[in-house]
């Protein structure tokens, strides 16, 4: 899709622009943590923001869907228990989010807005501005091109920045993105045709660099959706999984949770907490029965949810944005590309 | 500049040595993030690691000092509580009864060191131990003795590069997931894996060879491996010399495994704590070191000989001198140079009598100081230990969490949990890492090192420590292996590794683990304990809502315990899951429900460690017994 509008900002004025953003909202961006670890964190000054970095292993999803998320305060009142919804409307700017994570946030938005709208998530999301930084140099483990989630974002962002030399080119992806530029009088000017062409070249080059990466969702989807994956394949794979749940936790599209009450003074906080479909007790029923007692059944379930036609139709995309994080964190060898390849070929080599 | 809303710290569960970020929200730990560049975890964490924030935030926390008055625990000021603790222990000593101290695998090096210092320096007692020491130190000590102090050696990351891995497996995938991953990586890269176990565990299913072994039979396998290595080495170097006699009746799988091990450039011996069940840990360790030496792997770069402690800082606790027969640095009690060094640092000579171990202490001492432990939970005889705890004249407990031991205490001193304290811990492979706080301790709870320093000072043991760092400075001063710790690596890097010192004088053995009663061919089954530790009884798991689910559900369903057997045996006996089975040994009998576990070898019955008391009548104190199993009539 051709960018509708674009403006440019001189790089030496980026700091001033970020300061403007910080005055209005909490700005969250990739920064360096201990020993050179890249993490998304609230910044205290524009100088901390990373512009050339490997995408943090922990996705920005936690700022919209925290691992521990208090959603209801419960108190003993005169007339029994009193409940109060906890709403987080803090204004946030997610800065320098990669296209894979933009696609992930769009996926989560879709999921939480559908059927029974999830107010807790949606209000947080409504107060969050997403500024994407496109990927001219794709990361070594990523395969975003296979799920249409990168290396440049097509939708789901408010602004998308591209590095074109001395300038940052900003594409406007939403009304809010437009307002964000309008409010920063003097920083930005409209992009020239040459600058627009430069950005197009970056995208073409990045796509070429990614062409080696393959994760054949379509053929895996055919097999998974028509029950053409041998049970024995799931069994073999399951011996290479240590059920750590990391694939769920770092996945930009995973959102499963548990609900637990925590003591808080005289009352309780009802919290939504991250959970993993790979944990044995995830589906444990009160009777003691567990429909997915075996690990092979849990792995099968995970990939059915990720790549089956049923969920593709419901969610509009496979449940994978190709960020490659599951490859990086897997305490085993059952990451998305490995399992998709195994499903497609009907073989598992560990 | 570095700014984060999360703090890098050491994972507080198993001793693999992973690093993680603890996140904090509204003053409470709220989440975990992996560290990409941490040399051990490398972006990875297991399920427990991902739940490291849970227990401190969700568990029942101790927030104020408590003293037992008129039968109940009553909040008091810190001064009153510390005075009560010291006078309580002193009163016991005045009556001529002994006073003991228990450190813990759940406590930092600083806390353990100060506990050892307080015992030998402040209370003048050798009754000093940690409850899990017996599952690790004899094995490590045997390895050290058998290798002249050159092993344990190697790291988990080096295992990944091994060509051959021999794993004495308990169930590493569950007990030490990062170590299991290292083994998996090695296999994925083409290594030959040999598993030695009575269980066909997940890793055994990936093995090139699985050596079936009866519980307690690991040592025979090591002997077989040594024989095979000797044969292989001899065959290689044989020119004019006489060929050795072929080892008689060596099992083919063991023979082949020995050959692989001898021929590999880089090879790993990895020992899960369960391997010592039914064996003498020290003898097994000695044999393992001999095996490594025979094959030429001892001291070779890239080769690994590593026993895995069962719980977080067990190695650190031992090295800090928490044991009845060691001084800090694992020095023998008669090491005059070590005694002199300690006397100078402490301002008073350490008491150096051999003390009682944790189990023997309970029932023998009148007063007990417990640091971050619920002793009956990890001890073999839980009920007896619980009973003995209730008989103590003075029980002083330092803990962050409410445990049954805290409920039985006379003085409760609330301390910071792993999420709120500063200190260091030592991993299985000797990496010393910083523990960093992400939140403040709840209420008036204080750092454990501070409370121990204050108790020590009240016992007239000079203890002018202004920070955990100052405690570490003394540790580095008195423990030779810690002397060279690179503080820059501790602060800005990923920790510093304590290398084995070949000049270390091996510690003499004490006390010995009794050899288990082996089956004499009369019984149709061997009954043994599964594991040496129950994570479900550990507060960091039990109080964590996500992590505790599996354990809680099993306990709810089978409050009276259960036995596990393989499906073939269940079929042969005509029992189905949940049905009762009567087992009878020379000690006694019990009837317990049966669960079917695929991974078990035929002829074997397992009792989860958590349910050891329910089968105690049959086990009679042994680790392994021969039993007759029958389906009860009706």
mmCIF file of C-alpha atoms in Angstrom, chain A residues 31-44 48 54-58 62-63 67-68 70 235 238-246 249-250 258 260-263 269 271 273-276 279-282 284 287-288 294-296 327-333 350, chain B residues 1-6 8 21 23 25 28-38 42-48 50-51 53-54 57-58 172-174 177-178 180-181 184-185 187-188 202-203 205-206 436 489-494 545-547 549-550 553-554 557 598-599:
data_model
loop_
_atom_site.group_PDB
_atom_site.id
_atom_site.type_symbol
_atom_site.label_atom_id
_atom_site.label_comp_id
_atom_site.label_asym_id
_atom_site.label_seq_id
_atom_site.Cartn_x
_atom_site.Cartn_y
_atom_site.Cartn_z
ATOM 1 C CA UNK A 31 16.463 1.078 25.779
ATOM 2 C CA UNK A 32 19.566 -0.682 27.039
ATOM 3 C CA UNK A 33 19.269 -2.552 30.312
ATOM 4 C CA UNK A 34 21.832 -4.662 32.152
ATOM 5 C CA UNK A 35 24.802 -5.816 30.118
ATOM 6 C CA UNK A 36 23.437 -4.572 26.820
ATOM 7 C CA UNK A 37 20.050 -6.286 27.013
ATOM 8 C CA UNK A 38 17.515 -4.476 24.849
ATOM 9 C CA UNK A 39 14.182 -3.941 26.628
ATOM 10 C CA UNK A 40 11.051 -1.883 26.194
ATOM 11 C CA UNK A 41 10.789 0.483 29.153
ATOM 12 C CA UNK A 42 9.457 3.920 30.050
ATOM 13 C CA UNK A 43 12.161 6.425 29.160
ATOM 14 C CA UNK A 44 13.411 9.299 31.265
ATOM 15 C CA UNK A 48 18.030 6.614 25.970
ATOM 16 C CA UNK A 54 17.696 -6.047 17.820
ATOM 17 C CA UNK A 55 14.032 -6.213 18.733
ATOM 18 C CA UNK A 56 13.743 -6.831 22.506
ATOM 19 C CA UNK A 57 13.027 -10.450 23.414
ATOM 20 C CA UNK A 58 10.140 -9.319 25.615
ATOM 21 C CA UNK A 62 3.015 -6.170 28.448
ATOM 22 C CA UNK A 63 2.221 -2.455 28.501
ATOM 23 C CA UNK A 67 1.642 -10.297 33.309
ATOM 24 C CA UNK A 68 -0.223 -9.308 36.478
ATOM 25 C CA UNK A 70 -5.506 -5.904 38.508
ATOM 26 C CA UNK A 235 4.278 -37.226 20.302
ATOM 27 C CA UNK A 238 6.519 -33.210 22.564
ATOM 28 C CA UNK A 239 9.724 -34.876 23.712
ATOM 29 C CA UNK A 240 11.563 -31.734 22.566
ATOM 30 C CA UNK A 241 9.483 -29.314 24.608
ATOM 31 C CA UNK A 242 10.186 -28.562 28.261
ATOM 32 C CA UNK A 243 6.814 -26.800 28.669
ATOM 33 C CA UNK A 244 8.280 -23.539 29.904
ATOM 34 C CA UNK A 245 5.465 -21.452 28.414
ATOM 35 C CA UNK A 246 7.932 -18.886 27.090
ATOM 36 C CA UNK A 249 4.598 -15.242 27.039
ATOM 37 C CA UNK A 250 6.760 -13.607 24.385
ATOM 38 C CA UNK A 258 -6.097 -16.889 34.451
ATOM 39 C CA UNK A 260 -6.887 -14.866 40.597
ATOM 40 C CA UNK A 261 -7.737 -12.807 43.665
ATOM 41 C CA UNK A 262 -4.948 -11.302 45.704
ATOM 42 C CA UNK A 263 -5.289 -9.939 49.209
ATOM 43 C CA UNK A 269 -7.636 -7.363 43.845
ATOM 44 C CA UNK A 271 -6.091 -9.936 38.707
ATOM 45 C CA UNK A 273 -2.484 -13.083 34.996
ATOM 46 C CA UNK A 274 -0.693 -14.531 32.008
ATOM 47 C CA UNK A 275 -1.147 -18.229 31.543
ATOM 48 C CA UNK A 276 0.209 -20.785 29.141
ATOM 49 C CA UNK A 279 1.190 -25.848 31.292
ATOM 50 C CA UNK A 280 -0.369 -29.147 32.362
ATOM 51 C CA UNK A 281 -2.849 -27.475 34.729
ATOM 52 C CA UNK A 282 -4.034 -24.922 32.154
ATOM 53 C CA UNK A 284 -7.243 -29.013 34.546
ATOM 54 C CA UNK A 287 -13.082 -32.772 38.982
ATOM 55 C CA UNK A 288 -9.414 -33.601 38.488
ATOM 56 C CA UNK A 294 -0.415 -35.242 27.631
ATOM 57 C CA UNK A 295 2.070 -32.703 26.409
ATOM 58 C CA UNK A 296 1.528 -33.779 22.796
ATOM 59 C CA UNK A 327 12.871 -19.387 18.243
ATOM 60 C CA UNK A 328 14.974 -17.335 20.615
ATOM 61 C CA UNK A 329 13.262 -18.281 23.874
ATOM 62 C CA UNK A 330 12.297 -21.908 23.236
ATOM 63 C CA UNK A 331 13.616 -24.124 26.022
ATOM 64 C CA UNK A 332 13.565 -26.962 23.534
ATOM 65 C CA UNK A 333 13.238 -26.984 19.764
ATOM 66 C CA UNK A 350 14.438 -32.845 16.858
ATOM 67 C CA UNK B 1 22.676 5.643 30.309
ATOM 68 C CA UNK B 2 20.755 2.646 31.492
ATOM 69 C CA UNK B 3 17.187 2.966 32.615
ATOM 70 C CA UNK B 4 14.771 0.143 33.162
ATOM 71 C CA UNK B 5 11.602 -0.509 35.082
ATOM 72 C CA UNK B 6 12.883 -3.952 35.940
ATOM 73 C CA UNK B 8 18.230 -8.071 36.694
ATOM 74 C CA UNK B 21 14.409 -9.392 35.135
ATOM 75 C CA UNK B 23 9.321 -6.259 37.137
ATOM 76 C CA UNK B 25 4.221 -2.532 39.771
ATOM 77 C CA UNK B 28 4.901 -5.411 44.274
ATOM 78 C CA UNK B 29 6.706 -7.804 41.949
ATOM 79 C CA UNK B 30 4.416 -8.135 38.949
ATOM 80 C CA UNK B 31 6.229 -9.953 36.181
ATOM 81 C CA UNK B 32 9.338 -11.500 34.720
ATOM 82 C CA UNK B 33 11.320 -10.873 31.561
ATOM 83 C CA UNK B 34 14.165 -12.956 30.172
ATOM 84 C CA UNK B 35 17.675 -11.608 29.613
ATOM 85 C CA UNK B 36 19.025 -11.977 26.101
ATOM 86 C CA UNK B 37 22.696 -11.674 26.936
ATOM 87 C CA UNK B 38 22.819 -13.642 30.165
ATOM 88 C CA UNK B 42 20.359 -16.695 26.961
ATOM 89 C CA UNK B 43 16.785 -15.428 26.516
ATOM 90 C CA UNK B 44 15.352 -18.597 27.983
ATOM 91 C CA UNK B 45 13.524 -19.352 31.220
ATOM 92 C CA UNK B 46 11.579 -22.347 32.455
ATOM 93 C CA UNK B 47 8.038 -22.226 33.843
ATOM 94 C CA UNK B 48 9.316 -21.649 37.360
ATOM 95 C CA UNK B 50 8.544 -17.151 34.534
ATOM 96 C CA UNK B 51 6.750 -17.321 37.886
ATOM 97 C CA UNK B 53 7.501 -12.784 40.838
ATOM 98 C CA UNK B 54 4.501 -14.696 42.129
ATOM 99 C CA UNK B 57 3.492 -10.802 45.655
ATOM 100 C CA UNK B 58 0.817 -13.446 46.326
ATOM 101 C CA UNK B 172 16.006 -33.381 34.699
ATOM 102 C CA UNK B 173 13.244 -31.974 32.503
ATOM 103 C CA UNK B 174 11.267 -31.296 35.658
ATOM 104 C CA UNK B 177 14.937 -27.511 32.968
ATOM 105 C CA UNK B 178 17.886 -25.374 31.855
ATOM 106 C CA UNK B 180 17.771 -30.545 30.438
ATOM 107 C CA UNK B 181 17.810 -27.992 27.635
ATOM 108 C CA UNK B 184 18.731 -31.476 24.435
ATOM 109 C CA UNK B 185 20.904 -28.979 22.576
ATOM 110 C CA UNK B 187 21.618 -34.144 21.196
ATOM 111 C CA UNK B 188 20.261 -31.777 18.554
ATOM 112 C CA UNK B 202 11.728 -37.423 28.602
ATOM 113 C CA UNK B 203 15.481 -37.150 28.122
ATOM 114 C CA UNK B 205 13.562 -40.976 25.115
ATOM 115 C CA UNK B 206 16.087 -38.788 23.275
ATOM 116 C CA UNK B 436 19.025 -7.571 43.403
ATOM 117 C CA UNK B 489 31.764 -8.864 36.775
ATOM 118 C CA UNK B 490 29.346 -9.161 39.687
ATOM 119 C CA UNK B 491 28.067 -5.618 39.308
ATOM 120 C CA UNK B 492 28.152 -4.963 35.600
ATOM 121 C CA UNK B 493 28.560 -8.389 34.052
ATOM 122 C CA UNK B 494 26.827 -11.672 34.655
ATOM 123 C CA UNK B 545 -0.794 -19.236 42.055
ATOM 124 C CA UNK B 546 0.366 -20.414 38.624
ATOM 125 C CA UNK B 547 3.204 -22.659 39.752
ATOM 126 C CA UNK B 549 -1.569 -25.639 40.475
ATOM 127 C CA UNK B 550 -0.165 -29.040 39.578
ATOM 128 C CA UNK B 553 -4.466 -30.500 42.489
ATOM 129 C CA UNK B 554 -2.564 -33.747 43.062
ATOM 130 C CA UNK B 557 -7.132 -35.537 44.800
ATOM 131 C CA UNK B 598 4.495 -44.493 31.312
ATOM 132 C CA UNK B 599 8.061 -43.636 32.113
#
